[in-house]
PDB file of C-alpha atoms in Angstrom:
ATOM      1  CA  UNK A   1     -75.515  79.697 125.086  1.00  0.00           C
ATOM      2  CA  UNK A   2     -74.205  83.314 124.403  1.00  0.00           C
ATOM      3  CA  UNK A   3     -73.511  85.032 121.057  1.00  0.00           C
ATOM      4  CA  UNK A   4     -69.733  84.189 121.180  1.00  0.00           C
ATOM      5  CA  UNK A   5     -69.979  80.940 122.316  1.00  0.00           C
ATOM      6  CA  UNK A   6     -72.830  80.678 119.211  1.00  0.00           C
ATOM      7  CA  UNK A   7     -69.781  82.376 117.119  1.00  0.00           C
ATOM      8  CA  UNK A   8     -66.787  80.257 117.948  1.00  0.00           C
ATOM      9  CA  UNK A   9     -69.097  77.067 117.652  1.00  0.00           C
ATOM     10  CA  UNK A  10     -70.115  77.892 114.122  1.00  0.00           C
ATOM     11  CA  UNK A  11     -66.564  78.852 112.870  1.00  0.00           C
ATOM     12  CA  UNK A  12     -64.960  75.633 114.147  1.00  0.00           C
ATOM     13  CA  UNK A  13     -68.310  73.842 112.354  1.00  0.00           C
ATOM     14  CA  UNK A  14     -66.958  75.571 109.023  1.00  0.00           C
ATOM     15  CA  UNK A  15     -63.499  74.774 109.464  1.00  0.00           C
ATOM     16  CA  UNK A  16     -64.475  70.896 110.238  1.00  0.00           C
ATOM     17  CA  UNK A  17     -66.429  70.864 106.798  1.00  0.00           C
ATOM     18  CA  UNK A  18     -63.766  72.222 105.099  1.00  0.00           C
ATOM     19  CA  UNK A  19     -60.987  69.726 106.376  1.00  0.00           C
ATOM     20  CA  UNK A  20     -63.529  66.601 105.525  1.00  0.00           C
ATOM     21  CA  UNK A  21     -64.029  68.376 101.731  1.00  0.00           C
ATOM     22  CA  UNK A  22     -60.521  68.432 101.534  1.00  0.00           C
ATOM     23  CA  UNK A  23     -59.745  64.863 102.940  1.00  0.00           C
ATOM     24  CA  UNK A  24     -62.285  63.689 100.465  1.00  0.00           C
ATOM     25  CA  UNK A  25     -61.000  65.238  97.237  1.00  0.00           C
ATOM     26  CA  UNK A  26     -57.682  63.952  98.610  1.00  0.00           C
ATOM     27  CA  UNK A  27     -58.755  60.438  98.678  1.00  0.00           C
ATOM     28  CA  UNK A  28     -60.398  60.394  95.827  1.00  0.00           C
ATOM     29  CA  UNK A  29     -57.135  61.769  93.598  1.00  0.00           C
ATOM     30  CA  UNK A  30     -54.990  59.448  95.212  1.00  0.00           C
ATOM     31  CA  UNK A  31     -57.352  56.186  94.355  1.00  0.00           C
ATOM     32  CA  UNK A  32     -57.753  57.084  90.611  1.00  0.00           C
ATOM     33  CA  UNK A  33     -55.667  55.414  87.961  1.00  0.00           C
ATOM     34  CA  UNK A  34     -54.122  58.050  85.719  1.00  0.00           C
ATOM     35  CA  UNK A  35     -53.642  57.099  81.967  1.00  0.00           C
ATOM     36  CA  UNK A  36     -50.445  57.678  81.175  1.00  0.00           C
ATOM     37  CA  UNK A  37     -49.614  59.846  78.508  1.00  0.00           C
ATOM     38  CA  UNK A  38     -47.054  60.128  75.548  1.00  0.00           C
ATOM     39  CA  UNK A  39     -45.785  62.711  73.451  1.00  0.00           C
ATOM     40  CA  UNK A  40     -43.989  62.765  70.092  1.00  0.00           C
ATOM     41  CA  UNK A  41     -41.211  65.551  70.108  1.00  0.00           C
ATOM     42  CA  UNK A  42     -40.327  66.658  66.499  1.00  0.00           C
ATOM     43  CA  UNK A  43     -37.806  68.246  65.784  1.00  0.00           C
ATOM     44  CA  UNK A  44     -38.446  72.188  64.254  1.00  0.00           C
ATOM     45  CA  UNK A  45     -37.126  72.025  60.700  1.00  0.00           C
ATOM     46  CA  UNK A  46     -34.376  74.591  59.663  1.00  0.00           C
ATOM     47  CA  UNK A  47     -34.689  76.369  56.717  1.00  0.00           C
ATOM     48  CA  UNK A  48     -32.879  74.280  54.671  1.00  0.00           C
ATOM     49  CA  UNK A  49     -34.819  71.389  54.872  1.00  0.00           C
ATOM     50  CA  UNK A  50     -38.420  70.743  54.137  1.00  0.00           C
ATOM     51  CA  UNK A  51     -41.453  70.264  56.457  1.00  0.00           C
ATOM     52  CA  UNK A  52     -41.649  66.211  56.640  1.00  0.00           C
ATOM     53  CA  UNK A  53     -44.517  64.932  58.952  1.00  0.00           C
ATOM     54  CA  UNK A  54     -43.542  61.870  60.986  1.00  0.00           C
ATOM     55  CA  UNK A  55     -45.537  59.764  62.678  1.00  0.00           C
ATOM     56  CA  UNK A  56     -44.087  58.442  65.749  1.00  0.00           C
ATOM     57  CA  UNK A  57     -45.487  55.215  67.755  1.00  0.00           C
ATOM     58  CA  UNK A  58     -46.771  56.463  71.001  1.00  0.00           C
ATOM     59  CA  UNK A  59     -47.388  53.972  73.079  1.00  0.00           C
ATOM     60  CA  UNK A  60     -45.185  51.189  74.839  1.00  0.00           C
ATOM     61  CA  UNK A  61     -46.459  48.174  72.657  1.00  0.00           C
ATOM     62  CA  UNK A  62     -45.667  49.888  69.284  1.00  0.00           C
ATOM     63  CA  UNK A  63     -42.073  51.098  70.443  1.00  0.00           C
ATOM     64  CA  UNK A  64     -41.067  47.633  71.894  1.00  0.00           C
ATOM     65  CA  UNK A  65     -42.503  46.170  68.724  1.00  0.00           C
ATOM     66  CA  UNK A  66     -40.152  48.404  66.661  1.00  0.00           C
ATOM     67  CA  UNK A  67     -37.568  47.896  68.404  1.00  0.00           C
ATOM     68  CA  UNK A  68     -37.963  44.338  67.838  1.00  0.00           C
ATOM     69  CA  UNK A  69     -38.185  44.288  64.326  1.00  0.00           C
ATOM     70  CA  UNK A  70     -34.976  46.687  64.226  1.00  0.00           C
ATOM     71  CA  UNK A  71     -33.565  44.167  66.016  1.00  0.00           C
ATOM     72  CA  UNK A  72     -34.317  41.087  63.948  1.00  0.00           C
ATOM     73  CA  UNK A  73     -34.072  43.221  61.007  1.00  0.00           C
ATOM     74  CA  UNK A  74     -29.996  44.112  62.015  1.00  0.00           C
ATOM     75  CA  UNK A  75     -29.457  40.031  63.222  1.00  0.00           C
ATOM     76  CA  UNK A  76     -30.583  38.831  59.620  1.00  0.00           C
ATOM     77  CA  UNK A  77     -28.162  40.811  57.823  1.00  0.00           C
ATOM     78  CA  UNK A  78     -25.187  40.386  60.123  1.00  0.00           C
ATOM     79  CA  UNK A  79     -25.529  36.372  61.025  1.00  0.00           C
ATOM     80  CA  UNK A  80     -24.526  34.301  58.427  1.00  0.00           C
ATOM     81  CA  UNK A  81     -27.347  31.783  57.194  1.00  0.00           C
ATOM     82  CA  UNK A  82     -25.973  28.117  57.814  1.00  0.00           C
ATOM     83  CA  UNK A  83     -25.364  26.137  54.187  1.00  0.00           C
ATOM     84  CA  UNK A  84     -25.974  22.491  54.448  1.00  0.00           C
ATOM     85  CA  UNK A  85     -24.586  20.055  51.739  1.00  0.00           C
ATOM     86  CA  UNK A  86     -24.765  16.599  50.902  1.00  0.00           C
ATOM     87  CA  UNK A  87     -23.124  13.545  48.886  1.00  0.00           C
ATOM     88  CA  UNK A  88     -22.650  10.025  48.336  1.00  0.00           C
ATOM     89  CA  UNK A  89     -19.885   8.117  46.942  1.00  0.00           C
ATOM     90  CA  UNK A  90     -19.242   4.755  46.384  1.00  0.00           C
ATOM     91  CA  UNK A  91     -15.187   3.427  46.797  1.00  0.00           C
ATOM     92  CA  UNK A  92     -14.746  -0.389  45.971  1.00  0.00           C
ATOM     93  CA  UNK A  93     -11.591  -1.284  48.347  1.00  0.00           C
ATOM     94  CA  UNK A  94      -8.892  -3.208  46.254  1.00  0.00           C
ATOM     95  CA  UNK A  95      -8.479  -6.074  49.571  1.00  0.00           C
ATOM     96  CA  UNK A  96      -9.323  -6.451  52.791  1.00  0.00           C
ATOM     97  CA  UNK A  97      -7.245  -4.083  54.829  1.00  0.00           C
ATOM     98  CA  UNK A  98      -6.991  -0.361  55.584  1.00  0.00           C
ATOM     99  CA  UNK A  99      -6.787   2.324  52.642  1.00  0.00           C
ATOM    100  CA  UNK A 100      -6.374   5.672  52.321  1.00  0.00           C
ATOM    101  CA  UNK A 101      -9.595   8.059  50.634  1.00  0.00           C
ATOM    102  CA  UNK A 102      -8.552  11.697  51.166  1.00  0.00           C
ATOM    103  CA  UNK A 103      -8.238  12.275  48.003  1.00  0.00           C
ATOM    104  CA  UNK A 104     -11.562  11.095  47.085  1.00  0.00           C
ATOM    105  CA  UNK A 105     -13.010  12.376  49.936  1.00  0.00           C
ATOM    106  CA  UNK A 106     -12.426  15.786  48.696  1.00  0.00           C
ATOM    107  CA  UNK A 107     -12.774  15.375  45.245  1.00  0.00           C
ATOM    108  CA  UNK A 108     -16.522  14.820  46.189  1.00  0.00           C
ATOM    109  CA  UNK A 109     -17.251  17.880  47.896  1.00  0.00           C
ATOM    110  CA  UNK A 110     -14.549  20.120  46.370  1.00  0.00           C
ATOM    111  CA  UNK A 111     -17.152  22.311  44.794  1.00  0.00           C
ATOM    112  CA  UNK A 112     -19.380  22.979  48.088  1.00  0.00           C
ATOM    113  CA  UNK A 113     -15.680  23.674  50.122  1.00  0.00           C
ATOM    114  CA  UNK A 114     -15.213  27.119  49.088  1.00  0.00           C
ATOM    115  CA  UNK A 115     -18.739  28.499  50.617  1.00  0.00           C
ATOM    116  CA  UNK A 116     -17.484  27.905  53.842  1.00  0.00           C
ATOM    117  CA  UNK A 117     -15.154  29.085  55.860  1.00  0.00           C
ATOM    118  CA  UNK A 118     -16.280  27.583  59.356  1.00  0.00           C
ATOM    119  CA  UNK A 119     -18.076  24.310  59.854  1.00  0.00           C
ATOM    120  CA  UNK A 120     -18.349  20.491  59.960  1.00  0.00           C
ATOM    121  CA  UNK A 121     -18.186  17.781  57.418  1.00  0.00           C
ATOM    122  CA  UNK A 122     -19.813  13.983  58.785  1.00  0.00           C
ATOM    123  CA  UNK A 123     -18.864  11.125  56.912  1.00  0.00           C
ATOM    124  CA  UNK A 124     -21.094   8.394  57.679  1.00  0.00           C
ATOM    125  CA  UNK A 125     -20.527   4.311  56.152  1.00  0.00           C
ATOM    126  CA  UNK A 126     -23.683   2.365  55.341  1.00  0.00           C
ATOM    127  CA  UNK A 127     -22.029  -1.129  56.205  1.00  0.00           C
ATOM    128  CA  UNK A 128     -21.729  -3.177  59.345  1.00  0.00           C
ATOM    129  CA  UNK A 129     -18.532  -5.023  58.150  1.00  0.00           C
ATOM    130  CA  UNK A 130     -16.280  -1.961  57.247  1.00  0.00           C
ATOM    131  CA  UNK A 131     -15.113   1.347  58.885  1.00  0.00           C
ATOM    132  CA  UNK A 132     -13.573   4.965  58.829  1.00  0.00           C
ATOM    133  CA  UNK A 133     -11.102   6.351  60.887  1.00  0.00           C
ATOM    134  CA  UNK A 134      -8.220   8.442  60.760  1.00  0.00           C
ATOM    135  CA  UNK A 135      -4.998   7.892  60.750  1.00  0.00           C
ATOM    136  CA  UNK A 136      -0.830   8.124  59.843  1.00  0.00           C
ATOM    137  CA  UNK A 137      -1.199   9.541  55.538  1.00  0.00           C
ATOM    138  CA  UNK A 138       2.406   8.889  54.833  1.00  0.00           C
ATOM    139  CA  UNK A 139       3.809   5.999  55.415  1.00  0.00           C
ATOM    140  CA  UNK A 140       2.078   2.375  53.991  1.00  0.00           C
ATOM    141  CA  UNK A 141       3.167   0.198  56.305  1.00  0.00           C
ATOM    142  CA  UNK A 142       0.902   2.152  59.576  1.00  0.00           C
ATOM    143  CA  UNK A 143      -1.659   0.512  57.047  1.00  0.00           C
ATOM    144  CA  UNK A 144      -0.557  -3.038  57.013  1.00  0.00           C
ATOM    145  CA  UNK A 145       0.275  -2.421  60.826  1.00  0.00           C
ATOM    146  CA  UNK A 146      -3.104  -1.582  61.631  1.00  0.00           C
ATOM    147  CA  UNK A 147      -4.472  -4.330  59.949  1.00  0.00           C
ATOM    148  CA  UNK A 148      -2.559  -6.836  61.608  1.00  0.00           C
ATOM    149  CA  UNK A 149      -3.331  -5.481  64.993  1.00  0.00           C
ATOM    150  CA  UNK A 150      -6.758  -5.760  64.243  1.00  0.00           C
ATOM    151  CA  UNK A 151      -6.950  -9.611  63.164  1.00  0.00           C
ATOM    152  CA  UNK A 152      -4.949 -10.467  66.580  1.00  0.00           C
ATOM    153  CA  UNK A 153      -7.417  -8.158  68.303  1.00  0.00           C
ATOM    154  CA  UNK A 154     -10.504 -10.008  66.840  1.00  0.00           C
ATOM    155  CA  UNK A 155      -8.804 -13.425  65.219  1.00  0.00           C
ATOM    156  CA  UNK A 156     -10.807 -15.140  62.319  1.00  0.00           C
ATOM    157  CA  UNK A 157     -10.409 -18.528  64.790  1.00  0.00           C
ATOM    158  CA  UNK A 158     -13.076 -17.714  67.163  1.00  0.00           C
ATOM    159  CA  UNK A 159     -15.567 -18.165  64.347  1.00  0.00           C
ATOM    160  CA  UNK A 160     -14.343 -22.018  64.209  1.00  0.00           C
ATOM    161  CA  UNK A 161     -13.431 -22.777  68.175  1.00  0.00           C
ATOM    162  CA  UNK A 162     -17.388 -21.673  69.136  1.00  0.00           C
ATOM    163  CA  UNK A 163     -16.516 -18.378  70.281  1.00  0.00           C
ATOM    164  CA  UNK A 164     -18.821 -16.950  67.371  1.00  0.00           C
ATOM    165  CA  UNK A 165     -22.163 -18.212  66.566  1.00  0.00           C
ATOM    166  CA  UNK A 166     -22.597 -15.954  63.521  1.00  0.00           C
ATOM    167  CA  UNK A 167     -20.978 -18.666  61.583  1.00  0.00           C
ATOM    168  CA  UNK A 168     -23.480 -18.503  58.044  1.00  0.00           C
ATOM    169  CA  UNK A 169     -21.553 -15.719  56.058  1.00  0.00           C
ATOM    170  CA  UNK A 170     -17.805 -17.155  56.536  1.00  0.00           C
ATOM    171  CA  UNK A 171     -14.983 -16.880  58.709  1.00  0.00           C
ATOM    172  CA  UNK A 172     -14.611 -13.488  58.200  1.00  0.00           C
ATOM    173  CA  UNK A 173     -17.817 -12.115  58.926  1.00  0.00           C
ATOM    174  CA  UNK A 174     -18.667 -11.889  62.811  1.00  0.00           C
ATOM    175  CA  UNK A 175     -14.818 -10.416  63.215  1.00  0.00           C
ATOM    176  CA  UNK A 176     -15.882  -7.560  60.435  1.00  0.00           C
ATOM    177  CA  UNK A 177     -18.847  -6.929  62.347  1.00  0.00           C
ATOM    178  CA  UNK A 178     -16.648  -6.795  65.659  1.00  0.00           C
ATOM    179  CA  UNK A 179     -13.648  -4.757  64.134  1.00  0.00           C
ATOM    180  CA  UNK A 180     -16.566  -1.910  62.239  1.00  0.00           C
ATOM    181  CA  UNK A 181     -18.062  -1.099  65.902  1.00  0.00           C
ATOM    182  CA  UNK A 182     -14.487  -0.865  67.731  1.00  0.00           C
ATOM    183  CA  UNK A 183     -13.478   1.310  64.347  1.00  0.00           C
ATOM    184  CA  UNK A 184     -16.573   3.345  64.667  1.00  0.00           C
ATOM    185  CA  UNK A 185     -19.047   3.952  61.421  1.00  0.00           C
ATOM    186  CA  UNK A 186     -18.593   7.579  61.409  1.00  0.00           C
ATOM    187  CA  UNK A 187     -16.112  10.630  61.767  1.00  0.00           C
ATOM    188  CA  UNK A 188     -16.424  14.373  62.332  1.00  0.00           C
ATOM    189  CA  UNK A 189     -14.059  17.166  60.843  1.00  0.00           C
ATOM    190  CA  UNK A 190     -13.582  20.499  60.961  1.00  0.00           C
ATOM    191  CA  UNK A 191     -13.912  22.670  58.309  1.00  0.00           C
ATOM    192  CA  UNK A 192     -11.877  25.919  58.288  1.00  0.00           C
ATOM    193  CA  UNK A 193     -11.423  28.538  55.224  1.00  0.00           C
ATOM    194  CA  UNK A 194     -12.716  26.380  52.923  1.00  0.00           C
ATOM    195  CA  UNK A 195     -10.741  22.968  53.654  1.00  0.00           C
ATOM    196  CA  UNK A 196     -11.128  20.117  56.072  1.00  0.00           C
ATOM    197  CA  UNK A 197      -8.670  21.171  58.807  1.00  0.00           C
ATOM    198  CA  UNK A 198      -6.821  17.174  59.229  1.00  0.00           C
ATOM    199  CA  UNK A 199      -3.460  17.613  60.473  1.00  0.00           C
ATOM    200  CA  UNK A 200      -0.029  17.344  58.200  1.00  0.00           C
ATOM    201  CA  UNK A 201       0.454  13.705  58.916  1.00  0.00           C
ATOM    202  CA  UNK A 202      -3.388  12.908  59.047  1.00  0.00           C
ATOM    203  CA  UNK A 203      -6.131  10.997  56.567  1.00  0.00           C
ATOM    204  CA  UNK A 204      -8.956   9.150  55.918  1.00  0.00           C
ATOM    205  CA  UNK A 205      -8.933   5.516  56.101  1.00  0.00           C
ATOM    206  CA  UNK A 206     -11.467   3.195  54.712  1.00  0.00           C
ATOM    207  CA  UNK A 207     -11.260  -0.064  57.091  1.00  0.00           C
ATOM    208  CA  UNK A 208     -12.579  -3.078  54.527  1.00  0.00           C
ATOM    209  CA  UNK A 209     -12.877  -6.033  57.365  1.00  0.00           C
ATOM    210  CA  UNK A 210     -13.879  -8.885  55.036  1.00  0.00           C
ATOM    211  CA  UNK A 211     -12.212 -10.651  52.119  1.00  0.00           C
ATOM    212  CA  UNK A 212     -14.840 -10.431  50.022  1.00  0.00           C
ATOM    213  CA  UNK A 213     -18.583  -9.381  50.559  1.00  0.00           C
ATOM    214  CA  UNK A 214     -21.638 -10.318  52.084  1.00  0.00           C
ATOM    215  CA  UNK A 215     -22.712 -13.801  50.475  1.00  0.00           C
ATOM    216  CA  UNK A 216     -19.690 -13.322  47.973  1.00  0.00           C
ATOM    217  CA  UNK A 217     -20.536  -9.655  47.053  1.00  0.00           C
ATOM    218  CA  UNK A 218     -17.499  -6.938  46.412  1.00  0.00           C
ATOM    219  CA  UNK A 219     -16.151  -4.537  48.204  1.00  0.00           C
ATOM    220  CA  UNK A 220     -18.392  -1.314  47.354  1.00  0.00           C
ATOM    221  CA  UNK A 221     -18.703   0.736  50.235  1.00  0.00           C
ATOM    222  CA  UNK A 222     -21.241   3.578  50.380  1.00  0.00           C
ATOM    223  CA  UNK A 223     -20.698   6.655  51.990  1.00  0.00           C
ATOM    224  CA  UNK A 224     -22.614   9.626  52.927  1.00  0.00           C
ATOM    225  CA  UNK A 225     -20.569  13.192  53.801  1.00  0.00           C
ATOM    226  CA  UNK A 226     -23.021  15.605  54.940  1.00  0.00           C
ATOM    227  CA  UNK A 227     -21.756  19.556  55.472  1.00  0.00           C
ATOM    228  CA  UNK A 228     -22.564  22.055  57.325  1.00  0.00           C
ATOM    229  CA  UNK A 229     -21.413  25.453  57.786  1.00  0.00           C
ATOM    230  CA  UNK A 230     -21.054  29.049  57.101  1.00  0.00           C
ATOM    231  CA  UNK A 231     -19.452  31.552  55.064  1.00  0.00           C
TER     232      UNK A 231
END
């Protein structure tokens, strides 16, 4: 081999190394994980105002954590907390038939009314012989109407031809128990600005379905009204 092929050899050897040293270190950058890094920027105080040193959360955890807390920290003070209320009263209907308990109605939870301004009031009977609904406030005789419609709907008869055999408590038992689940137990209304929002022509009826109570008992029906709102 001459000198310049001896030359040219060796300088192409060189430049070989030096493209594998550099395709190493190459590699080798590109396969390790960098630690990402974060900085606090303060701002430079004028002369005005003093030097305050601030700590500042620097990595992603502790900033989404603050953030949260901001969060739930702004949602508590502008989300009104939910008030819950509740009371029992006891009306003794006057006869079997249909009355009207607005007025009592509200005169029970007149003093929890004016804490709300949106919500719900339930009023809920504890007897499987009487009823709530609501219904025509103004004139009596929807009241007797009612009640008529509902002894030809459920007549006191079947309990003596052997349509009933739920005979033990009188004549007018099984037909209360019939007339309280087609009345319902239970109503739902709105509260708005501190009042239940019925209609103009609407109110509260008490449904008594029996002449007299259970194994000769009164007429004292028991009533829960549970609220629920917010201010």
């Amino acid at each position: 081999m001459t000198m310049a092929s001896k030359l040219g050899y060796s300088k192409r050897s060189q430049r070989l190394s030096i493209f594998l040293l550099f395709a190493a270190t190459t590699a080798s950058l590109a396969f390790t994980p960098s630690t990402p890094q974060y900085f606090a920027v303060a701002q430079t105080p004028s002369a005005s105002s003093p030097t305050t040193a601030t700590s500042l959360p620097t990595s992603p955890t502790s900033l989404c954590s603050s953030n949260q807390e901001v969060d739930s920290m702004a949602k508590s003070k502008s989300t009104p907390q939910p008030q819950w209320f509740q009371h029992e009263i006891t009306i003794t209907a006057p006869s079997r038939g249909c009355h009207l308990i607005t007025s009592e109605v509200n005169k029970a939870i007149k003093s929890d009314m004016s804490s709300i301004k949106i919500g719900m009031a339930n009023l809920f009977i504890q007897h499987t012989s009487a009823s709530l609904t609501i219904n025509e406030n103004a004139d009596p005789d929807v009241r007797r109407d009612m009640e008529v419609a509902l002894n030809k709907l459920v007549p006191g008869e079947w309990t003596k031809d052997g349509t009933f055999l739920h005979t033990m408590e009188g004549e007018d038992d099984m037909p209360g128990h019939v007339k309280s689940s087609l009345m319902g137990p239970s109503l739902n209304i709105p509260i708005r600005n501190g009042r239940l929002a019925l209609g103009t022509w609407q109110g509260i009826y008490l449904n008594e379905h029996r002449n007299q109570g259970g194994w000769g008992g009164g007429h004292a029906r028991s009533i829960i009204i549970t609220l629920q709102g917010q201010s």
